[in-house]
Short mmCIF file of C-alpha atoms and ligand atoms in Angstrom, two decimals:
data_model
loop_
_atom_site.label_atom_id
_atom_site.label_comp_id
_atom_site.label_asym_id
_atom_site.label_seq_id
_atom_site.Cartn_x
_atom_site.Cartn_y
_atom_site.Cartn_z
CA MET D 1 103.95 121.49 103.26
CA SER D 2 102.26 124.16 105.33
CA LYS D 3 102.70 124.49 109.05
CA VAL D 4 99.85 124.19 111.53
CA THR D 5 99.38 126.12 114.76
CA VAL D 6 98.89 124.11 117.97
CA THR D 7 98.32 125.16 121.54
CA PHE D 8 99.02 122.75 124.38
CA ILE D 9 100.40 122.69 127.89
CA VAL D 10 103.97 121.61 128.68
CA ASN D 11 104.98 121.18 132.32
CA GLY D 12 102.15 123.46 133.42
CA LYS D 13 102.81 126.25 130.89
CA GLU D 14 100.66 126.90 127.84
CA VAL D 15 102.56 127.13 124.56
CA THR D 16 101.37 128.04 121.06
CA LEU D 17 103.66 126.89 118.28
CA LYS D 18 103.79 126.49 114.53
CA VAL D 19 104.70 122.92 113.70
CA GLY D 20 105.50 121.13 110.47
CA PRO D 21 103.23 118.31 109.24
CA LYS D 22 105.95 115.73 109.97
CA GLU D 23 107.08 117.21 113.28
CA ARG D 24 106.84 114.66 116.08
CA LEU D 25 106.33 115.57 119.72
CA ILE D 26 109.93 114.56 120.46
CA ASP D 27 111.15 117.00 117.79
CA THR D 28 109.05 119.85 119.18
CA LEU D 29 110.19 119.19 122.74
CA ARG D 30 113.87 118.97 121.91
CA GLU D 31 114.20 121.47 119.07
CA GLN D 32 111.54 124.14 119.53
CA LEU D 33 111.21 124.05 123.31
CA LYS D 34 114.82 123.02 124.05
CA LEU D 35 113.60 120.43 126.53
CA THR D 36 116.40 118.02 125.76
CA GLY D 37 115.88 115.82 128.80
CA THR D 38 113.62 113.62 126.69
CA LYS D 39 115.84 111.34 124.59
CA GLU D 40 115.38 109.75 121.20
CA GLY D 41 116.62 106.18 120.90
CA CYS D 42 114.97 104.03 118.27
CA GLY D 43 112.39 106.42 116.81
CA ILE D 44 109.92 103.55 116.34
CA GLY D 45 108.30 102.93 119.70
CA GLU D 46 110.57 100.12 120.84
CA CYS D 47 112.94 101.60 123.43
CA GLY D 48 110.95 104.02 125.62
CA ALA D 49 113.74 106.64 125.85
CA CYS D 50 111.30 109.25 124.51
CA THR D 51 108.53 108.50 127.04
CA VAL D 52 106.53 111.52 128.26
CA ILE D 53 103.20 111.75 130.06
CA LEU D 54 100.36 112.91 127.80
CA ASP D 55 97.06 113.64 129.56
CA GLY D 56 98.10 111.40 132.43
CA LYS D 57 99.38 108.46 130.37
CA ALA D 58 102.86 107.28 129.42
CA VAL D 59 103.35 107.52 125.65
CA SER D 60 106.23 107.40 123.18
CA SER D 61 106.79 110.95 121.94
CA CYS D 62 108.42 109.57 118.77
CA LEU D 63 105.06 108.11 117.67
CA ILE D 64 102.96 111.27 118.02
CA LEU D 65 102.77 114.20 115.63
CA THR D 66 102.64 117.48 117.52
CA GLY D 67 99.75 118.57 115.31
CA GLN D 68 97.69 115.85 117.01
CA ILE D 69 97.92 117.14 120.58
CA GLY D 70 96.16 120.51 120.56
CA GLY D 71 94.48 121.10 123.96
CA SER D 72 96.48 118.32 125.66
CA GLU D 73 98.78 118.41 128.62
CA VAL D 74 102.35 117.10 128.42
CA LEU D 75 104.64 116.36 131.35
CA THR D 76 108.33 115.81 130.59
CA ILE D 77 111.29 114.92 132.79
CA GLU D 78 111.94 118.67 133.25
CA GLY D 79 108.52 118.97 134.90
CA LEU D 80 109.25 116.43 137.64
CA GLU D 81 111.41 118.80 139.67
CA VAL D 82 109.26 121.33 141.52
CA ASP D 83 110.77 124.56 142.95
CA GLY D 84 114.27 123.15 142.71
CA LYS D 85 113.32 119.99 144.57
CA LEU D 86 113.70 116.62 142.90
CA ASP D 87 110.69 114.33 142.71
CA SER D 88 110.86 111.44 145.19
CA LEU D 89 111.31 109.06 142.24
CA GLN D 90 114.34 111.00 141.03
CA LYS D 91 115.87 110.87 144.51
CA ALA D 92 115.17 107.15 144.74
CA PHE D 93 116.87 106.51 141.38
CA ILE D 94 120.00 108.25 142.71
CA ASP D 95 119.89 106.51 146.10
CA CYS D 96 119.34 103.04 144.61
CA HIS D 97 122.04 103.43 141.92
CA ALA D 98 119.40 103.00 139.24
CA ILE D 99 121.40 105.14 136.79
CA GLN D 100 124.55 104.26 134.89
CA CYS D 101 124.91 105.98 131.53
CA GLY D 102 121.56 107.69 132.14
CA PHE D 103 120.21 107.56 128.60
CA CYS D 104 117.16 105.51 129.54
CA THR D 105 116.58 107.35 132.83
CA PRO D 106 114.22 110.14 131.75
CA GLY D 107 111.98 107.62 129.98
CA MET D 108 112.13 105.19 132.92
CA LEU D 109 111.19 107.98 135.33
CA MET D 110 108.25 109.10 133.21
CA SER D 111 106.91 105.53 132.91
CA ALA D 112 107.29 105.13 136.67
CA LYS D 113 105.65 108.49 137.35
CA ALA D 114 102.67 107.63 135.13
CA LEU D 115 102.26 104.37 137.02
CA LEU D 116 102.31 106.06 140.43
CA ILE D 117 99.81 108.73 139.34
CA HIS D 118 97.19 106.00 138.82
CA ASN D 119 98.43 103.41 141.27
CA PRO D 120 100.43 104.84 144.21
CA HIS D 121 101.21 101.38 145.66
CA PRO D 122 101.97 99.07 142.75
CA ASN D 123 103.38 95.59 143.32
CA ARG D 124 106.50 94.27 141.58
CA GLU D 125 104.52 92.78 138.70
CA GLU D 126 102.73 96.07 138.07
CA ILE D 127 106.05 97.92 138.11
CA LYS D 128 107.49 95.48 135.56
CA THR D 129 104.44 95.88 133.32
CA ALA D 130 104.79 99.66 133.45
CA LEU D 131 108.46 99.39 132.40
CA GLU D 132 107.89 96.78 129.65
CA GLY D 133 108.42 99.41 126.97
CA ASN D 134 111.63 100.89 128.46
CA LEU D 135 114.96 99.34 127.54
CA CYS D 136 118.14 99.77 129.59
CA ARG D 137 121.50 98.54 128.34
CA CYS D 138 123.34 99.14 131.59
CA THR D 139 121.63 98.40 134.87
CA GLY D 140 119.93 95.07 134.37
CA TYR D 141 116.72 96.70 135.65
CA GLU D 142 116.96 95.37 139.22
CA GLN D 143 118.04 98.70 140.79
CA ILE D 144 115.40 100.56 138.78
CA ILE D 145 112.64 98.33 140.09
CA GLU D 146 114.02 98.66 143.62
CA ALA D 147 114.04 102.45 143.33
CA ILE D 148 110.41 102.51 142.28
CA GLU D 149 109.47 100.03 145.00
CA SER D 150 111.11 102.24 147.61
CA VAL D 151 108.79 105.12 146.62
CA ALA D 152 105.72 102.93 146.16
CA LYS D 153 105.79 101.45 149.65
CA MET M 1 110.88 112.05 100.49
CA ILE M 2 107.36 111.65 101.76
CA SER M 3 105.57 114.99 101.83
CA TYR M 4 101.99 115.87 102.74
CA GLU M 5 99.60 118.42 104.24
CA PHE M 6 98.36 117.80 107.78
CA LEU M 7 94.62 117.96 108.48
CA THR M 8 92.93 117.51 111.83
CA THR M 9 89.36 117.70 113.05
CA GLN M 10 87.12 116.94 116.01
CA LYS M 11 84.05 116.08 113.95
CA ILE M 12 83.17 112.97 111.96
CA GLU M 13 81.26 115.11 109.43
CA GLU M 14 84.33 117.19 108.70
CA ALA M 15 86.55 114.12 108.41
CA LEU M 16 84.11 112.62 105.87
CA ASN M 17 84.09 115.90 103.94
CA TYR M 18 87.88 115.86 103.70
CA LEU M 19 87.81 112.25 102.52
CA ASP M 20 85.22 113.19 99.92
CA LYS M 21 86.80 116.43 98.74
CA PHE M 22 90.46 115.39 98.48
CA SER M 23 91.95 112.36 96.87
CA LYS M 24 94.97 110.56 98.34
CA VAL M 25 94.12 111.11 101.99
CA HIS M 26 95.67 108.83 104.60
CA ILE M 27 94.01 108.48 108.00
CA LEU M 28 96.01 108.82 111.23
CA ALA M 29 94.66 107.49 114.55
CA GLY M 30 97.05 106.51 117.39
CA GLY M 31 99.96 106.47 114.95
CA THR M 32 101.67 103.38 116.38
CA ASP M 33 101.66 101.63 113.01
CA LEU M 34 101.64 104.66 110.72
CA LEU M 35 104.45 106.68 112.34
CA VAL M 36 106.70 103.63 112.32
CA ASN M 37 106.02 103.23 108.60
CA LEU M 38 106.62 106.95 108.03
CA TYR M 39 109.89 106.85 109.97
CA LYS M 40 111.08 103.87 107.96
CA GLU M 41 109.60 105.27 104.72
CA SER M 42 108.08 101.83 104.37
CA PRO M 43 107.17 100.65 100.87
CA ARG M 44 103.90 99.48 102.44
CA LEU M 45 102.77 103.10 102.77
CA PRO M 46 100.53 104.14 99.90
CA ASP M 47 101.27 107.40 98.15
CA PHE M 48 99.27 110.21 99.82
CA ASP M 49 99.01 114.03 99.74
CA TYR M 50 97.03 114.62 102.94
CA LEU M 51 97.33 113.11 106.39
CA LEU M 52 93.99 113.29 108.20
CA ASP M 53 94.31 113.09 111.99
CA ILE M 54 91.13 111.65 113.52
CA SER M 55 92.57 111.02 116.99
CA ASN M 56 90.61 113.87 118.60
CA ILE M 57 87.09 112.96 117.47
CA PRO M 58 85.20 112.29 120.74
CA GLU M 59 82.35 110.40 119.04
CA LEU M 60 84.79 107.73 117.88
CA LYS M 61 85.91 106.99 121.45
CA ILE M 62 82.62 105.71 122.84
CA ILE M 63 81.90 102.22 124.18
CA ASN M 64 78.19 101.41 124.45
CA SER M 65 75.80 98.54 125.01
CA ILE M 66 72.92 98.73 122.50
CA ASN M 67 70.35 96.07 121.49
CA LYS M 68 72.36 92.95 122.30
CA PHE M 69 75.53 94.45 120.82
CA ILE M 70 78.51 96.13 122.37
CA GLU M 71 79.56 98.98 120.10
CA ILE M 72 83.16 100.10 120.28
CA GLY M 73 84.44 103.32 118.74
CA PRO M 74 87.53 102.77 116.55
CA LEU M 75 89.61 105.16 118.68
CA VAL M 76 89.25 103.04 121.83
CA THR M 77 92.82 102.24 122.88
CA HIS M 78 94.16 98.86 123.95
CA SER M 79 94.50 100.22 127.51
CA ARG M 80 90.82 101.09 127.55
CA LEU M 81 89.85 97.64 126.28
CA ILE M 82 91.71 96.21 129.27
CA ASN M 83 90.08 98.49 131.83
CA GLU M 84 86.54 98.92 130.53
CA PRO M 85 84.00 96.86 132.56
CA LEU M 86 81.75 96.36 129.49
CA ILE M 87 84.62 94.57 127.74
CA LYS M 88 85.95 92.76 130.80
CA ASN M 89 82.52 91.38 131.67
CA ASN M 90 81.33 90.45 128.19
CA PHE M 91 84.42 89.69 126.13
CA PRO M 92 87.33 88.72 128.38
CA VAL M 93 88.98 87.17 125.30
CA LEU M 94 89.34 90.66 123.78
CA MET M 95 90.74 92.04 127.01
CA GLU M 96 93.29 89.22 127.25
CA ALA M 97 94.44 89.83 123.67
CA ALA M 98 94.73 93.60 124.22
CA TYR M 99 96.84 92.95 127.29
CA THR M 100 99.47 91.12 125.24
CA ILE M 101 99.99 94.03 122.82
CA GLY M 102 103.32 95.89 122.75
CA SER M 103 104.07 97.84 125.92
CA THR M 104 102.23 100.27 128.18
CA GLN M 105 103.17 103.19 125.91
CA ILE M 106 101.85 101.37 122.82
CA ARG M 107 98.64 100.23 124.55
CA ASN M 108 97.98 103.80 125.72
CA ARG M 109 98.06 105.10 122.17
CA GLY M 110 97.29 102.24 119.75
CA THR M 111 93.62 101.82 118.85
CA ILE M 112 91.30 98.96 117.96
CA GLY M 113 90.43 100.69 114.67
CA GLY M 114 94.10 100.99 113.70
CA ASN M 115 94.73 97.35 114.57
CA ILE M 116 91.85 96.31 112.29
CA VAL M 117 92.57 98.57 109.31
CA ASN M 118 96.31 97.90 109.41
CA ALA M 119 95.30 94.24 108.96
CA SER M 120 98.66 92.75 109.89
CA PRO M 121 98.84 88.92 109.90
CA ALA M 122 100.01 89.33 113.51
CA ALA M 123 97.38 91.89 114.64
CA ASP M 124 96.42 90.58 118.05
CA LEU M 125 92.84 91.85 118.20
CA LEU M 126 91.80 90.25 114.90
CA PRO M 127 91.55 86.59 116.04
CA PRO M 128 89.30 87.35 119.05
CA LEU M 129 87.23 89.89 117.08
CA ILE M 130 86.63 87.43 114.22
CA ALA M 131 85.81 84.65 116.72
CA LEU M 132 83.30 86.98 118.38
CA ARG M 133 81.69 87.61 114.95
CA ALA M 134 82.43 91.32 115.11
CA GLU M 135 81.07 93.60 112.40
CA VAL M 136 82.54 96.86 111.15
CA GLU M 137 80.57 99.97 110.31
CA LEU M 138 82.08 101.99 107.45
CA THR M 139 80.87 105.51 106.85
CA SER M 140 81.30 107.90 103.91
CA ARG M 141 79.51 111.05 102.79
CA LYS M 142 77.19 108.78 100.83
CA GLY M 143 76.10 106.64 103.79
CA LYS M 144 76.98 103.66 105.96
CA ARG M 145 77.57 99.99 105.33
CA VAL M 146 78.17 97.17 107.79
CA LEU M 147 80.34 94.14 106.99
CA PRO M 148 81.34 91.11 109.02
CA LEU M 149 84.97 91.74 110.03
CA GLU M 150 86.10 88.49 108.44
CA GLU M 151 84.72 89.68 105.12
CA PHE M 152 86.23 93.17 105.53
CA LEU M 153 89.74 91.71 105.63
CA ALA M 154 90.97 91.17 102.08
CA GLY M 155 94.55 89.94 102.50
CA PRO M 156 97.77 90.65 104.40
CA TYR M 157 97.67 94.42 105.15
CA LYS M 158 94.59 94.74 102.92
CA THR M 159 90.96 95.54 103.69
CA LYS M 160 87.87 96.48 101.71
CA LEU M 161 87.92 100.06 103.06
CA GLN M 162 87.15 102.51 100.24
CA ALA M 163 89.18 105.69 99.86
CA ASN M 164 86.27 107.89 101.00
CA GLU M 165 85.35 105.72 104.01
CA LEU M 166 86.09 105.90 107.70
CA LEU M 167 85.77 102.95 110.08
CA THR M 168 83.27 104.38 112.57
CA LYS M 169 82.21 101.45 114.78
CA ILE M 170 83.03 97.92 115.74
CA LYS M 171 79.88 96.00 116.72
CA ILE M 172 80.12 92.76 118.68
CA PRO M 173 77.02 90.65 119.38
CA LEU M 174 76.66 89.75 123.07
CA LEU M 175 77.20 86.08 123.82
CA SER M 176 74.30 84.26 125.46
CA ASP M 177 74.84 82.11 128.54
CA ASN M 178 76.98 78.97 128.25
CA TYR M 179 79.57 80.57 125.99
CA TYR M 180 83.24 80.24 126.90
CA THR M 181 86.23 82.05 125.42
CA ASP M 182 90.00 81.81 125.54
CA PHE M 183 93.05 83.50 123.98
CA GLN M 184 96.47 81.87 123.72
CA LYS M 185 99.64 83.57 122.47
CA ILE M 186 103.29 82.75 122.31
CA GLY M 187 106.11 84.98 121.14
CA ARG M 188 106.21 88.74 120.96
CA ARG M 189 105.54 90.80 117.87
CA LYS M 190 109.23 91.59 117.54
CA ALA M 191 110.19 87.96 117.94
CA LEU M 192 111.20 86.28 114.70
CA SER M 193 107.97 85.70 112.84
CA ILE M 194 108.46 81.97 113.24
CA ALA M 195 108.15 82.22 117.01
CA ARG M 196 104.83 84.02 116.91
CA LEU M 197 101.47 82.34 117.08
CA SER M 198 98.15 83.00 118.73
CA LEU M 199 94.68 81.50 118.83
CA ALA M 200 91.24 82.70 119.88
CA LEU M 201 88.53 80.20 120.80
CA VAL M 202 84.86 80.99 121.37
CA THR M 203 82.42 78.14 121.93
CA LYS M 204 79.12 77.19 123.53
CA ILE M 205 78.83 74.23 125.87
CA ASP M 206 75.22 73.12 126.35
CA GLU M 207 73.62 71.52 129.44
CA GLU M 208 74.75 68.05 128.33
CA GLY M 209 78.32 69.27 127.96
CA ILE M 210 78.26 69.26 124.16
CA PHE M 211 80.30 71.81 122.16
CA GLN M 212 78.28 73.99 119.79
CA ASP M 213 78.86 77.05 117.62
CA THR M 214 82.63 76.75 117.99
CA ARG M 215 84.85 79.43 116.46
CA VAL M 216 88.59 78.94 116.14
CA VAL M 217 90.75 81.76 114.75
CA PRO M 218 94.56 81.59 114.82
CA GLY M 219 96.86 84.63 114.48
CA SER M 220 100.23 84.75 112.63
CA ALA M 221 99.37 81.28 111.31
CA THR M 222 97.77 82.14 107.97
CA PRO M 223 98.50 85.03 105.54
CA TYR M 224 95.85 86.98 107.42
CA PRO M 225 93.60 85.99 110.31
CA GLN M 226 90.69 83.76 109.27
CA SER M 227 88.61 81.09 110.97
CA LEU M 228 89.24 77.36 110.66
CA PRO M 229 85.89 75.78 109.65
CA VAL M 230 87.12 72.15 109.55
CA THR M 231 88.43 72.37 113.11
CA GLU M 232 85.23 74.10 114.25
CA GLU M 233 83.07 71.32 112.76
CA ALA M 234 85.28 68.65 114.30
CA ILE M 235 84.70 70.13 117.76
CA ASN M 236 80.95 70.81 117.41
CA GLY M 237 78.74 67.99 118.67
CA ILE M 238 81.44 66.40 120.86
CA SER M 239 81.08 66.14 124.61
CA ILE M 240 83.56 67.85 126.90
CA PHE M 241 83.89 64.48 128.66
CA GLN M 242 84.86 62.58 125.52
CA ILE M 243 86.80 65.02 123.33
CA ASN M 244 90.11 63.68 122.03
CA LEU M 245 92.40 66.71 122.26
CA GLU M 246 95.25 65.00 120.41
CA GLU M 247 93.01 64.39 117.45
CA ILE M 248 91.65 67.96 117.43
CA GLY M 249 95.24 69.24 117.58
CA LYS M 250 96.08 67.22 114.46
CA ILE M 251 93.02 68.48 112.61
CA THR M 252 93.95 72.10 113.44
CA SER M 253 97.55 71.60 112.28
CA ASN M 254 96.44 70.03 109.03
CA GLU M 255 93.88 72.71 108.36
CA MET M 256 96.47 75.44 108.91
CA VAL M 257 98.87 73.77 106.48
CA SER M 258 96.07 73.29 103.94
CA ILE M 259 95.74 77.11 103.90
CA THR M 260 99.43 78.10 103.96
CA GLY M 261 101.00 75.17 102.10
CA GLU M 262 104.27 73.69 103.40
CA ARG M 263 106.64 76.56 104.29
CA TRP M 264 110.01 76.83 105.97
CA SER M 265 108.20 77.64 109.23
CA THR M 266 105.78 74.69 109.00
CA PRO M 267 107.87 72.19 111.01
CA TYR M 268 107.67 74.62 113.95
CA LYS M 269 104.19 76.06 113.55
CA LYS M 270 102.41 72.77 112.83
CA PRO M 271 102.96 71.17 116.25
CA THR M 272 102.76 74.53 118.03
CA ILE M 273 99.28 75.42 116.78
CA ALA M 274 98.15 71.98 118.01
CA VAL M 275 99.45 72.87 121.47
CA LEU M 276 97.56 76.18 121.44
CA ILE M 277 94.18 74.66 120.52
CA LYS M 278 94.68 71.94 123.15
CA ARG M 279 95.53 74.52 125.83
CA ALA M 280 92.54 76.66 124.93
CA LEU M 281 90.16 73.68 125.00
CA GLU M 282 91.62 72.42 128.29
CA ARG M 283 91.11 75.78 129.93
CA ILE M 284 87.54 76.06 128.73
CA ILE M 285 86.66 72.47 129.68
CA LYS M 286 88.04 73.03 133.16
CA GLU M 287 85.99 76.20 133.53
CA ALA M 288 82.83 74.48 132.24
CA LYS M 289 83.28 71.61 134.69
CA THR M 290 83.61 73.96 137.67
CA ASN M 291 80.48 75.78 136.53
CA GLU M 292 78.42 72.61 136.51
C1 FAD J 1 106.65 98.88 119.62
C2 FAD J 1 105.35 98.39 119.04
C3 FAD J 1 104.80 97.18 119.47
C4 FAD J 1 103.60 96.71 118.93
N1 FAD J 1 103.12 95.51 119.37
C5 FAD J 1 101.97 95.02 118.84
C6 FAD J 1 101.45 93.76 119.28
O1 FAD J 1 102.02 93.09 120.16
N2 FAD J 1 100.31 93.31 118.70
C7 FAD J 1 99.65 94.02 117.75
O2 FAD J 1 98.60 93.56 117.29
N3 FAD J 1 100.11 95.22 117.32
C8 FAD J 1 101.26 95.73 117.83
N4 FAD J 1 101.74 96.94 117.39
C9 FAD J 1 101.04 97.62 116.29
C10 FAD J 1 100.04 98.72 116.67
O3 FAD J 1 100.26 99.22 117.96
C11 FAD J 1 98.58 98.29 116.59
O4 FAD J 1 98.26 97.69 115.38
C12 FAD J 1 97.62 99.48 116.84
O5 FAD J 1 96.41 98.95 117.24
C13 FAD J 1 97.42 100.40 115.64
O6 FAD J 1 96.50 101.44 116.01
P1 FAD J 1 96.84 102.99 115.78
O7 FAD J 1 95.65 103.75 116.22
O8 FAD J 1 98.12 103.33 116.39
O9 FAD J 1 96.93 102.98 114.18
P2 FAD J 1 97.54 104.05 113.17
O10 FAD J 1 99.00 103.84 113.06
O11 FAD J 1 97.06 105.42 113.47
O12 FAD J 1 96.81 103.54 111.84
C14 FAD J 1 97.04 102.24 111.31
C15 FAD J 1 96.30 102.11 109.96
O13 FAD J 1 94.90 102.10 110.16
C16 FAD J 1 94.26 103.16 109.45
N5 FAD J 1 93.17 103.63 110.31
C17 FAD J 1 93.26 103.83 111.67
N6 FAD J 1 92.05 104.15 112.17
C18 FAD J 1 91.17 104.18 111.13
C19 FAD J 1 89.76 104.43 111.02
N7 FAD J 1 88.98 104.71 112.08
N8 FAD J 1 89.18 104.36 109.78
C20 FAD J 1 89.94 104.06 108.70
N9 FAD J 1 91.27 103.80 108.75
C21 FAD J 1 91.88 103.84 109.96
C22 FAD J 1 95.35 104.17 109.17
O14 FAD J 1 95.10 104.88 107.99
C23 FAD J 1 96.58 103.28 109.03
O15 FAD J 1 96.66 102.76 107.73
C24 FAD J 1 102.93 97.45 117.93
C25 FAD J 1 103.46 98.68 117.50
C26 FAD J 1 104.67 99.16 118.05
C27 FAD J 1 105.23 100.47 117.58
S1 FES J 2 112.70 106.76 120.61
FE1 FES J 2 110.61 106.59 121.00
S2 FES J 2 110.45 104.58 121.74
FE2 FES J 2 112.51 104.67 121.12
S1 FES J 3 121.44 103.47 132.45
FE1 FES J 3 122.32 103.24 130.50
S2 FES J 3 120.64 102.59 129.30
FE2 FES J 3 119.84 102.54 131.28
#
């Protein structure tokens, strides 16, 4: 199984890496790039913990092979904070108590961020649709939706 | 252990050359079916030596209106089906079905071509596509062939795709005026298979209010999506003012059971499919009456 070379952008920085034929984007992010903010839950597209933004869209990084994304742009949870300042969504999650164990939080934030990029003032229904693919065992979702609403107003 | 070489390309020509040159090549598009099967090492995965990524071929992402057809590239994602005016305006039934698929993350990545070639009994785009009389264009180094989608499907998770072929286009004939469409679905994909059922209805209603050219295609009801000719004939020729929905519901239920035989899920699915055809007809009749 020979490796392939891919060049893509992660959080604004270009990287060129050798990746294995079975290496998924989540593996590359966590193991090669040490960006461990992105979590792996189910590994089969059901839980949303691994959500990142690929070319402006929320995707499950467990369902993408890194070899597929040459020339693309990836934004992970680590890229939300700019110059040491948290993104307004991150602040809202803290203020609204939208985090308990925190395992789902990076994925939730990336789904919410992708929504706001395209639709800065979503209604409640649109927020729920954007979060359809993100499971949370702790919060019951209400505080998460409130946090996003507080930024979307 | 599954092991393979990874190939990727941005050109159809090169993809066809790989398919021609190597044997045991498996195609990868959005990966939302394939990577799940790889992760689970699913027995449904055929044995392969090469994985050919086609997800970056721009030509396969085009949506076009040409000679009374809408042509859709196989890499068009479910999200694009929902947002593309050509689809929204001409085939709302396809848009409605795409909207029910998975989650935002899955719709952003999963493609129409993958949904077709994976040929799951529960593939949500198949009932509307069959009802719209979609055709598939298959291309190899040796040339192209076009098949009606319904004929392309060969069984649960089986199609007539040859090892050297790529699905390169989905062609849907435009509907003339007076056509109405509807999509009904209950249950999510991950729900127990018993609680899943869908139905696509496409039909013409003429100036006198008579149904014509009716197409009824249920999903998750039969081993793989196929149309229900007995139900279609029972609806054709009837007036929207006189149709007996109870009776049509019974005909649909019986036709489904005549295909599947009595199964453990029949006591649930039989009455439920009747509800779906009634709902679809009611919605269309209401729309036709307001258009009068
Ligand atoms: C969490 C989750 C939820 C889902 N929910 C739904 C749902 O509600 N409804 C539903 O219908 N589906 C659902 N799916 C399944 C899946 O998203 C769809 O079937 C999707 O459309 C597959 O497209 P893909 O591009 O990801 O296919 P891939 O996984 O890339 O490919 C699927 C198959 O098609 C073949 N193939 C793909 N493109 C071509 C081509 N152009 N030519 C030849 N062969 C090709 C591949 O070789 C492979 O065998 C879900 C999946 C997940 C993970
Ligand atoms: S780990 Fe990717 S969706 Fe669960
Ligand atoms: S906070 Fe624990 S899973 Fe969401």
